[in-house]
Tab-separated table of C-alpha atoms and ligand atoms in Angstrom:
chain	number	residue	atom	x	y	z
A	1	UNK	CA	-65.357	103.219	-84.586
A	2	UNK	CA	-62.888	103.315	-81.729
A	3	UNK	CA	-62.582	106.919	-80.509
A	4	UNK	CA	-58.969	107.748	-79.760
A	5	UNK	CA	-57.087	110.368	-77.756
A	6	UNK	CA	-53.318	110.635	-78.196
A	7	UNK	CA	-51.192	112.367	-75.592
A	8	UNK	CA	-47.780	113.123	-77.018
A	9	UNK	CA	-49.038	113.073	-80.607
A	10	UNK	CA	-45.959	114.850	-81.999
A	11	UNK	CA	-43.405	112.444	-80.494
A	12	UNK	CA	-42.166	109.245	-82.095
A	13	UNK	CA	-44.883	106.965	-80.596
A	14	UNK	CA	-47.559	109.591	-81.272
A	15	UNK	CA	-46.678	110.047	-84.930
A	16	UNK	CA	-46.457	106.274	-85.445
A	17	UNK	CA	-49.869	105.889	-83.817
A	18	UNK	CA	-51.339	108.437	-86.224
A	19	UNK	CA	-49.682	106.671	-89.157
A	20	UNK	CA	-51.352	103.384	-88.162
A	21	UNK	CA	-54.704	105.091	-87.621
A	22	UNK	CA	-54.440	106.623	-91.089
A	23	UNK	CA	-54.036	103.141	-92.556
A	24	UNK	CA	-57.174	102.006	-90.696
A	25	UNK	CA	-59.451	105.013	-90.917
A	26	UNK	CA	-62.544	102.853	-90.984
A	27	UNK	CA	-61.975	101.561	-87.473
A	28	UNK	CA	-60.250	104.407	-85.638
A	29	UNK	CA	-61.316	108.012	-85.166
A	30	UNK	CA	-58.932	110.593	-83.682
A	31	UNK	CA	-61.013	112.740	-81.345
A	32	UNK	CA	-58.258	114.458	-79.392
A	33	UNK	CA	-54.530	115.060	-79.631
A	34	UNK	CA	-52.111	116.673	-77.205
A	35	UNK	CA	-48.480	117.673	-77.145
A	36	UNK	CA	-46.052	119.795	-75.197
A	37	UNK	CA	-45.238	122.624	-77.599
A	38	UNK	CA	-44.644	121.473	-81.195
A	39	UNK	CA	-47.500	123.413	-82.779
A	40	UNK	CA	-46.121	123.138	-86.329
A	41	UNK	CA	-46.680	119.391	-86.179
A	42	UNK	CA	-49.975	119.763	-84.277
A	43	UNK	CA	-51.261	122.086	-86.986
A	44	UNK	CA	-50.427	119.518	-89.683
A	45	UNK	CA	-52.077	116.752	-87.666
A	46	UNK	CA	-55.155	118.924	-87.069
A	47	UNK	CA	-55.601	119.454	-90.789
A	48	UNK	CA	-55.293	115.762	-91.593
A	49	UNK	CA	-57.209	114.156	-88.710
A	50	UNK	CA	-59.601	116.975	-87.786
A	51	UNK	CA	-59.829	116.166	-84.061
A	52	UNK	CA	-62.466	117.913	-81.971
A	53	UNK	CA	-60.024	119.085	-79.365
A	54	UNK	CA	-56.297	119.761	-79.028
A	55	UNK	CA	-54.386	120.290	-75.802
A	56	UNK	CA	-51.041	122.092	-75.827
A	57	UNK	CA	-49.179	121.919	-72.530
A	58	UNK	CA	-47.354	125.211	-73.162
A	59	UNK	CA	-49.948	127.987	-72.766
A	60	UNK	CA	-48.325	130.522	-75.066
A	61	UNK	CA	-48.040	127.922	-77.820
A	62	UNK	CA	-51.683	126.991	-77.273
A	63	UNK	CA	-52.665	130.585	-78.004
A	64	UNK	CA	-50.464	130.652	-81.107
A	65	UNK	CA	-52.075	127.459	-82.373
A	66	UNK	CA	-55.558	128.879	-81.797
A	67	UNK	CA	-54.707	131.784	-84.113
A	68	UNK	CA	-53.282	129.478	-86.768
A	69	UNK	CA	-56.132	126.976	-87.059
A	70	UNK	CA	-58.762	128.033	-89.500
A	71	UNK	CA	-62.120	128.590	-87.838
A	72	UNK	CA	-64.055	126.270	-90.134
A	73	UNK	CA	-62.292	123.276	-88.545
A	74	UNK	CA	-64.068	124.147	-85.264
A	75	UNK	CA	-61.298	122.654	-83.128
A	76	UNK	CA	-61.228	123.548	-79.454
A	77	UNK	CA	-57.711	124.330	-78.204
A	78	UNK	CA	-56.968	124.009	-74.512
A	79	UNK	CA	-53.750	124.144	-72.509
A	80	UNK	CA	-51.700	123.191	-69.432
A	81	UNK	CA	-51.945	120.039	-67.349
A	82	UNK	CA	-55.680	120.645	-66.915
A	83	UNK	CA	-55.994	120.486	-70.695
A	84	UNK	CA	-54.296	117.090	-70.799
A	85	UNK	CA	-56.629	115.865	-68.070
A	86	UNK	CA	-59.707	117.243	-69.837
A	87	UNK	CA	-58.766	115.248	-72.925
A	88	UNK	CA	-58.304	111.885	-71.223
A	89	UNK	CA	-61.574	112.193	-69.337
A	90	UNK	CA	-63.787	113.136	-72.322
A	91	UNK	CA	-66.885	110.938	-72.296
A	92	UNK	CA	-66.673	109.822	-75.889
A	93	UNK	CA	-63.036	108.635	-75.760
A	94	UNK	CA	-62.627	104.823	-75.737
A	95	UNK	CA	-58.865	104.566	-75.928
A	96	UNK	CA	-56.095	106.821	-74.622
A	97	UNK	CA	-52.596	106.485	-76.073
A	98	UNK	CA	-50.369	107.729	-73.264
A	99	UNK	CA	-47.237	108.629	-75.163
A	100	UNK	CA	-45.890	111.617	-73.260
A	101	UNK	CA	-42.443	110.869	-71.878
A	102	UNK	CA	-41.437	111.491	-68.276
A	103	UNK	CA	-43.235	112.016	-64.995
A	104	UNK	CA	-45.579	114.669	-66.374
A	105	UNK	CA	-47.795	111.798	-67.568
A	106	UNK	CA	-48.597	110.717	-64.004
A	107	UNK	CA	-51.699	112.836	-63.330
A	108	UNK	CA	-53.303	112.367	-66.769
A	109	UNK	CA	-52.770	108.588	-66.450
A	110	UNK	CA	-54.436	108.533	-63.043
A	111	UNK	CA	-57.392	110.530	-64.376
A	112	UNK	CA	-57.723	108.242	-67.408
A	113	UNK	CA	-57.864	105.234	-65.070
A	114	UNK	CA	-60.531	106.905	-62.932
A	115	UNK	CA	-62.505	107.622	-66.114
A	116	UNK	CA	-62.294	103.860	-66.896
A	117	UNK	CA	-60.562	104.343	-70.254
A	118	UNK	CA	-58.597	101.667	-72.038
A	119	UNK	CA	-55.045	102.994	-71.853
A	120	UNK	CA	-52.200	102.181	-74.207
A	121	UNK	CA	-49.293	102.929	-71.909
A	122	UNK	CA	-46.142	103.997	-73.750
A	123	UNK	CA	-44.762	105.848	-70.746
A	124	UNK	CA	-42.697	103.782	-68.337
A	125	UNK	CA	-41.933	106.491	-65.762
A	126	UNK	CA	-45.525	106.442	-64.509
A	127	UNK	CA	-45.307	102.806	-63.407
A	128	UNK	CA	-41.796	103.207	-62.037
A	129	UNK	CA	-42.749	106.204	-59.911
A	130	UNK	CA	-46.236	105.148	-58.909
A	131	UNK	CA	-46.742	101.474	-59.779
A	132	UNK	CA	-48.454	100.532	-56.520
A	133	UNK	CA	-50.870	103.462	-56.675
A	134	UNK	CA	-51.617	102.854	-60.368
A	135	UNK	CA	-52.359	99.170	-59.718
A	136	UNK	CA	-54.598	100.006	-56.758
A	137	UNK	CA	-56.584	102.516	-58.849
A	138	UNK	CA	-56.690	100.128	-61.815
A	139	UNK	CA	-58.319	97.477	-59.629
A	140	UNK	CA	-60.705	99.947	-58.010
A	141	UNK	CA	-61.907	101.375	-61.320
A	142	UNK	CA	-61.502	98.168	-63.327
A	143	UNK	CA	-59.492	100.049	-65.949
A	144	UNK	CA	-57.483	98.297	-68.642
A	145	UNK	CA	-53.815	99.101	-69.281
A	146	UNK	CA	-52.219	97.686	-72.410
A	147	UNK	CA	-48.434	98.027	-72.503
A	148	UNK	CA	-46.972	99.672	-75.609
A	149	UNK	CA	-43.312	99.386	-74.627
A	150	UNK	CA	-42.119	96.675	-77.047
A	151	UNK	CA	-40.777	94.338	-74.339
A	152	UNK	CA	-43.943	94.520	-72.271
A	153	UNK	CA	-46.171	94.206	-75.298
A	154	UNK	CA	-44.210	91.035	-76.094
A	155	UNK	CA	-44.819	89.595	-72.629
A	156	UNK	CA	-48.456	90.714	-72.716
A	157	UNK	CA	-48.878	88.838	-76.001
A	158	UNK	CA	-47.107	85.723	-74.665
A	159	UNK	CA	-49.487	85.671	-71.689
A	160	UNK	CA	-52.653	86.083	-73.745
A	161	UNK	CA	-53.634	82.445	-73.531
A	162	UNK	CA	-52.883	82.080	-69.852
A	163	UNK	CA	-55.647	82.125	-67.321
A	164	UNK	CA	-55.235	85.488	-65.612
A	165	UNK	CA	-55.719	84.104	-62.130
A	166	UNK	CA	-53.113	81.447	-62.694
A	167	UNK	CA	-50.506	83.669	-64.346
A	168	UNK	CA	-48.433	84.144	-61.257
A	169	UNK	CA	-48.370	80.432	-60.537
A	170	UNK	CA	-47.500	79.547	-64.125
A	171	UNK	CA	-44.635	81.932	-64.766
A	172	UNK	CA	-41.128	80.809	-63.895
A	173	UNK	CA	-39.573	84.067	-65.094
A	174	UNK	CA	-39.865	86.969	-67.498
A	175	UNK	CA	-36.905	87.550	-69.796
A	176	UNK	CA	-36.590	91.122	-71.032
A	177	UNK	CA	-34.362	91.525	-74.044
A	178	UNK	CA	-32.115	94.567	-74.469
A	179	UNK	CA	-30.338	95.934	-77.515
A	180	UNK	CA	-27.387	96.889	-75.310
A	181	UNK	CA	-27.513	100.402	-76.730
A	182	UNK	CA	-24.822	102.169	-78.766
A	183	UNK	CA	-22.045	101.483	-76.232
A	184	UNK	CA	-22.412	97.724	-75.925
A	185	UNK	CA	-18.968	97.144	-77.425
A	186	UNK	CA	-17.211	100.272	-76.182
A	187	UNK	CA	-14.411	99.487	-73.708
A	188	UNK	CA	-15.113	100.548	-70.151
A	189	UNK	CA	-12.121	102.933	-70.005
A	190	UNK	CA	-13.410	104.811	-73.055
A	191	UNK	CA	-16.809	105.549	-71.540
A	192	UNK	CA	-15.505	108.848	-70.164
A	193	UNK	CA	-15.131	110.198	-73.701
A	194	UNK	CA	-18.752	109.668	-74.709
A	195	UNK	CA	-20.285	112.784	-76.230
A	196	UNK	CA	-23.879	113.936	-76.414
A	197	UNK	CA	-23.983	113.064	-80.096
A	198	UNK	CA	-22.717	109.505	-79.429
A	199	UNK	CA	-25.410	108.983	-76.807
A	200	UNK	CA	-28.176	110.209	-79.089
A	201	UNK	CA	-27.503	107.531	-81.689
A	202	UNK	CA	-29.518	104.363	-81.075
A	203	UNK	CA	-28.677	101.275	-83.172
A	204	UNK	CA	-32.261	100.230	-84.003
A	205	UNK	CA	-34.865	102.789	-83.019
A	206	UNK	CA	-35.371	106.479	-83.578
A	207	UNK	CA	-36.890	107.838	-80.375
A	208	UNK	CA	-37.083	110.929	-78.183
A	209	UNK	CA	-33.888	112.301	-76.598
A	210	UNK	CA	-34.646	111.183	-73.022
A	211	UNK	CA	-35.341	107.551	-73.866
A	212	UNK	CA	-32.374	107.435	-76.263
A	213	UNK	CA	-30.002	108.561	-73.518
A	214	UNK	CA	-31.671	106.088	-71.129
A	215	UNK	CA	-31.015	103.345	-73.678
A	216	UNK	CA	-27.362	104.324	-73.899
A	217	UNK	CA	-26.933	104.055	-70.099
A	218	UNK	CA	-29.232	100.983	-70.009
A	219	UNK	CA	-31.360	102.832	-67.452
A	220	UNK	CA	-34.134	102.236	-69.964
A	221	UNK	CA	-33.864	98.492	-69.311
A	222	UNK	CA	-33.693	99.142	-65.582
A	223	UNK	CA	-36.931	101.138	-65.738
A	224	UNK	CA	-38.433	98.336	-67.831
A	225	UNK	CA	-37.688	95.760	-65.109
A	226	UNK	CA	-39.667	97.882	-62.649
A	227	UNK	CA	-42.382	98.460	-65.254
A	228	UNK	CA	-42.659	94.676	-65.810
A	229	UNK	CA	-42.842	94.065	-62.077
A	230	UNK	CA	-45.905	96.307	-61.797
A	231	UNK	CA	-47.574	95.173	-65.009
A	232	UNK	CA	-47.304	91.429	-64.567
A	233	UNK	CA	-47.373	90.845	-60.841
A	234	UNK	CA	-44.325	88.560	-60.747
A	235	UNK	CA	-41.715	88.285	-58.009
A	236	UNK	CA	-38.878	90.815	-58.227
A	237	UNK	CA	-36.272	88.088	-58.562
A	238	UNK	CA	-38.134	86.446	-61.455
A	239	UNK	CA	-37.359	89.166	-64.011
A	240	UNK	CA	-34.139	88.724	-65.992
A	241	UNK	CA	-32.461	90.870	-68.619
A	242	UNK	CA	-30.535	89.468	-71.544
A	243	UNK	CA	-28.721	91.461	-74.229
A	244	UNK	CA	-29.921	90.522	-77.703
A	245	UNK	CA	-28.421	93.048	-80.138
A	246	UNK	CA	-30.447	91.888	-83.164
A	247	UNK	CA	-33.648	92.990	-81.420
A	248	UNK	CA	-35.830	90.423	-83.121
A	249	UNK	CA	-37.024	88.707	-79.943
A	250	UNK	CA	-38.739	91.480	-77.995
A	251	UNK	CA	-39.038	89.524	-74.750
A	252	UNK	CA	-39.949	86.078	-73.468
A	253	UNK	CA	-41.862	84.236	-70.774
A	254	UNK	CA	-40.516	81.022	-69.300
A	255	UNK	CA	-43.299	78.976	-67.718
A	256	UNK	CA	-43.212	76.493	-64.837
A	257	UNK	CA	-43.166	73.562	-67.257
A	258	UNK	CA	-39.967	75.086	-68.775
A	259	UNK	CA	-41.706	75.994	-71.996
A	260	UNK	CA	-40.624	79.408	-73.282
A	261	UNK	CA	-42.755	81.717	-75.407
A	262	UNK	CA	-41.063	84.538	-77.319
A	263	UNK	CA	-42.627	87.303	-79.353
A	264	UNK	CA	-40.638	88.179	-82.461
A	265	UNK	CA	-40.798	90.632	-85.333
A	266	UNK	CA	-38.840	93.290	-87.153
A	267	UNK	CA	-37.697	95.893	-84.636
A	268	UNK	CA	-40.435	98.465	-85.166
A	269	UNK	CA	-42.739	100.160	-82.670
A	270	UNK	CA	-45.579	99.947	-85.195
A	271	UNK	CA	-46.401	96.409	-84.057
A	272	UNK	CA	-46.840	97.042	-80.299
A	273	UNK	CA	-48.717	100.266	-81.095
A	274	UNK	CA	-51.042	98.501	-83.500
A	275	UNK	CA	-51.616	95.659	-81.034
A	276	UNK	CA	-52.539	98.083	-78.253
A	277	UNK	CA	-54.980	99.890	-80.544
A	278	UNK	CA	-56.657	96.742	-81.840
A	279	UNK	CA	-56.476	94.536	-78.702
A	280	UNK	CA	-57.860	91.912	-78.270
A	281	UNK	CA	-57.964	91.673	-82.067
A	282	UNK	CA	-55.090	92.010	-84.530
A	283	UNK	CA	-55.198	94.280	-87.557
A	284	UNK	CA	-53.392	93.701	-90.833
A	285	UNK	CA	-49.975	95.356	-91.108
A	286	UNK	CA	-48.087	96.661	-94.142
A	287	UNK	CA	-44.827	95.014	-93.019
A	288	UNK	CA	-43.315	92.355	-95.323
A	289	UNK	CA	-43.146	88.694	-94.300
A	290	UNK	CA	-40.259	88.178	-91.884
A	291	UNK	CA	-37.071	86.987	-93.578
A	292	UNK	CA	-35.453	84.328	-91.354
A	293	UNK	CA	-32.658	83.693	-93.838
A	294	UNK	CA	-31.577	87.324	-93.863
A	295	UNK	CA	-31.938	87.390	-90.067
A	296	UNK	CA	-30.305	84.021	-89.460
A	297	UNK	CA	-28.329	84.842	-86.346
A	298	UNK	CA	-29.711	85.494	-82.889
A	299	UNK	CA	-27.104	86.207	-80.190
A	300	UNK	CA	-27.449	86.674	-76.439
A	301	UNK	CA	-25.144	88.167	-73.796
A	302	UNK	CA	-25.142	88.854	-70.094
A	303	UNK	CA	-25.511	92.618	-69.440
A	304	UNK	CA	-22.354	94.197	-67.992
A	305	UNK	CA	-23.472	95.807	-64.729
A	306	UNK	CA	-20.113	97.472	-64.069
A	307	UNK	CA	-20.170	99.239	-67.390
A	308	UNK	CA	-23.861	100.037	-67.175
A	309	UNK	CA	-24.125	101.121	-63.562
A	310	UNK	CA	-27.594	102.601	-64.169
A	311	UNK	CA	-29.029	99.132	-64.805
A	312	UNK	CA	-27.528	97.911	-61.538
A	313	UNK	CA	-28.927	100.937	-59.676
A	314	UNK	CA	-32.396	100.353	-61.091
A	315	UNK	CA	-32.303	96.700	-60.005
A	316	UNK	CA	-31.226	97.782	-56.530
A	317	UNK	CA	-33.991	100.347	-56.343
A	318	UNK	CA	-36.592	97.664	-57.051
A	319	UNK	CA	-35.063	95.409	-54.402
A	320	UNK	CA	-35.344	98.259	-51.880
A	321	UNK	CA	-38.697	99.476	-53.267
A	322	UNK	CA	-40.791	101.925	-51.142
A	323	UNK	CA	-39.895	105.406	-52.498
A	324	UNK	CA	-36.528	104.383	-53.999
A	325	UNK	CA	-37.644	103.630	-57.593
A	326	UNK	CA	-39.631	106.878	-57.659
A	327	UNK	CA	-36.668	108.837	-56.304
A	328	UNK	CA	-34.250	107.179	-58.717
A	329	UNK	CA	-36.519	107.761	-61.698
A	330	UNK	CA	-36.882	111.490	-61.052
A	331	UNK	CA	-33.211	111.984	-60.217
A	332	UNK	CA	-32.308	110.203	-63.456
A	333	UNK	CA	-34.740	112.354	-65.427
A	334	UNK	CA	-33.107	115.539	-64.121
A	335	UNK	CA	-29.569	114.214	-64.648
A	336	UNK	CA	-30.408	113.239	-68.233
A	337	UNK	CA	-31.753	116.759	-68.822
A	338	UNK	CA	-28.479	118.167	-67.472
A	339	UNK	CA	-26.508	115.846	-69.754
A	340	UNK	CA	-28.615	116.996	-72.725
A	341	UNK	CA	-27.680	120.582	-71.832
A	342	UNK	CA	-24.000	119.569	-71.735
A	343	UNK	CA	-23.781	120.407	-68.028
A	344	UNK	CA	-22.566	116.972	-66.967
A	345	UNK	CA	-20.837	114.069	-68.708
A	346	UNK	CA	-22.389	110.737	-69.709
A	347	UNK	CA	-20.571	108.928	-66.895
A	348	UNK	CA	-21.762	111.566	-64.410
A	349	UNK	CA	-25.361	110.427	-64.939
A	350	UNK	CA	-24.737	107.088	-63.228
A	351	UNK	CA	-22.124	108.328	-60.745
A	352	UNK	CA	-24.301	111.165	-59.507
A	353	UNK	CA	-27.337	108.910	-59.425
A	354	UNK	CA	-25.499	106.384	-57.268
A	355	UNK	CA	-24.497	109.130	-54.849
A	356	UNK	CA	-28.003	110.607	-54.703
A	357	UNK	CA	-29.571	107.208	-54.068
A	358	UNK	CA	-27.108	106.459	-51.258
A	359	UNK	CA	-28.391	109.517	-49.369
A	360	UNK	CA	-32.086	108.832	-49.895
A	361	UNK	CA	-33.850	107.073	-47.049
A	362	UNK	CA	-36.714	105.113	-48.585
A	363	UNK	CA	-40.141	105.817	-47.148
A	364	UNK	CA	-43.615	104.436	-47.692
A	365	UNK	CA	-45.673	106.261	-50.302
A	366	UNK	CA	-49.400	106.065	-49.724
A	367	UNK	CA	-50.890	108.581	-52.129
A	368	UNK	CA	-50.168	110.939	-54.990
A	369	UNK	CA	-48.950	113.652	-52.640
A	370	UNK	CA	-46.253	111.353	-51.205
A	371	UNK	CA	-45.128	110.522	-54.737
A	372	UNK	CA	-44.965	114.155	-55.776
A	373	UNK	CA	-43.022	115.009	-52.593
A	374	UNK	CA	-40.420	112.335	-53.350
A	375	UNK	CA	-40.187	113.559	-56.951
A	376	UNK	CA	-39.656	117.107	-55.750
A	377	UNK	CA	-36.939	116.036	-53.335
A	378	UNK	CA	-35.189	114.020	-56.081
A	379	UNK	CA	-35.474	116.843	-58.542
A	380	UNK	CA	-34.039	119.464	-56.179
A	381	UNK	CA	-31.114	117.280	-55.179
A	382	UNK	CA	-30.301	116.154	-58.715
A	383	UNK	CA	-30.105	119.732	-59.960
A	384	UNK	CA	-27.377	120.666	-57.504
A	385	UNK	CA	-25.375	117.447	-57.103
B	1	MG	MG1	-38.679	99.179	-74.557
């Protein structure tokens, strides 16, 4: 049995992971779950999966959950960031699903790498903020990171038969596909009228609020370019983005011999999640055979970088590198939070981000402290700009 820990078990990736585990109870065992504060859902999950340990980031909620769980379940409840770290470093855990959104996942991811766990990485901010450090630690501790983001899972699958040492030489380019988000066909002059409700409606996926807003600004795709750069060790200029609204092709690799491999399926996160859990094997899925006749049209467009300024800013940040992607990521996270609180408009997210980035002087980041300092600077400035 593969012993599993899920961080972010109440979010959309977390609940899908549990659904897949439930369908394969003979091979997977949930040992630990963790979430920010949704103890109603955690209580339900505890009763179904009977994990040994639960971490709740919010301390008050952790205490409430302790009172609610019946004592015969013998579940240990812990809290705060230390609780998250305790979970990922438990000896018996084989696989950590890192499905907490945002920069808070950074420290637990680092500790999971040091503990040599296999990590299913569903959080992109960690690689954007700290890709160099993560890769250095990954090498040092010979840890294994399996991407869960659908685009990166697609590329990971396309590269499976390539000799790892020759990958870099063989790849001509990576092609990330993008849905284009809910505003793909909205005229540029109407972007100023976008409401919170508009931005929280994604055409194909139901996801957390932060990533849904990031999809609407196409910052999500920008973060994914940086994520791909760190995961696959390709040159910055060899990662392209193409809008593919049908979201059947999840990404592609074009090789030096001009052969292109694409990974395709129904647009559902269940497939990349299942692949990460079962890697290097594949487990049977409940999804119907793909209907090519019903899905007989695949279209592709160039992304509009004037309309989706965030995507342009993310590309620029990777070109500049050093602390710029980290700074941009945190500033964006804060601006999205402010948009979700109705403090700023949808267009303000990109405009303010552009301004903030223009004042940031990129510096080298050598360790976790440097990264946290840059995040703090970005956070402070983004709150007041
Ligand atoms: Mg994605």
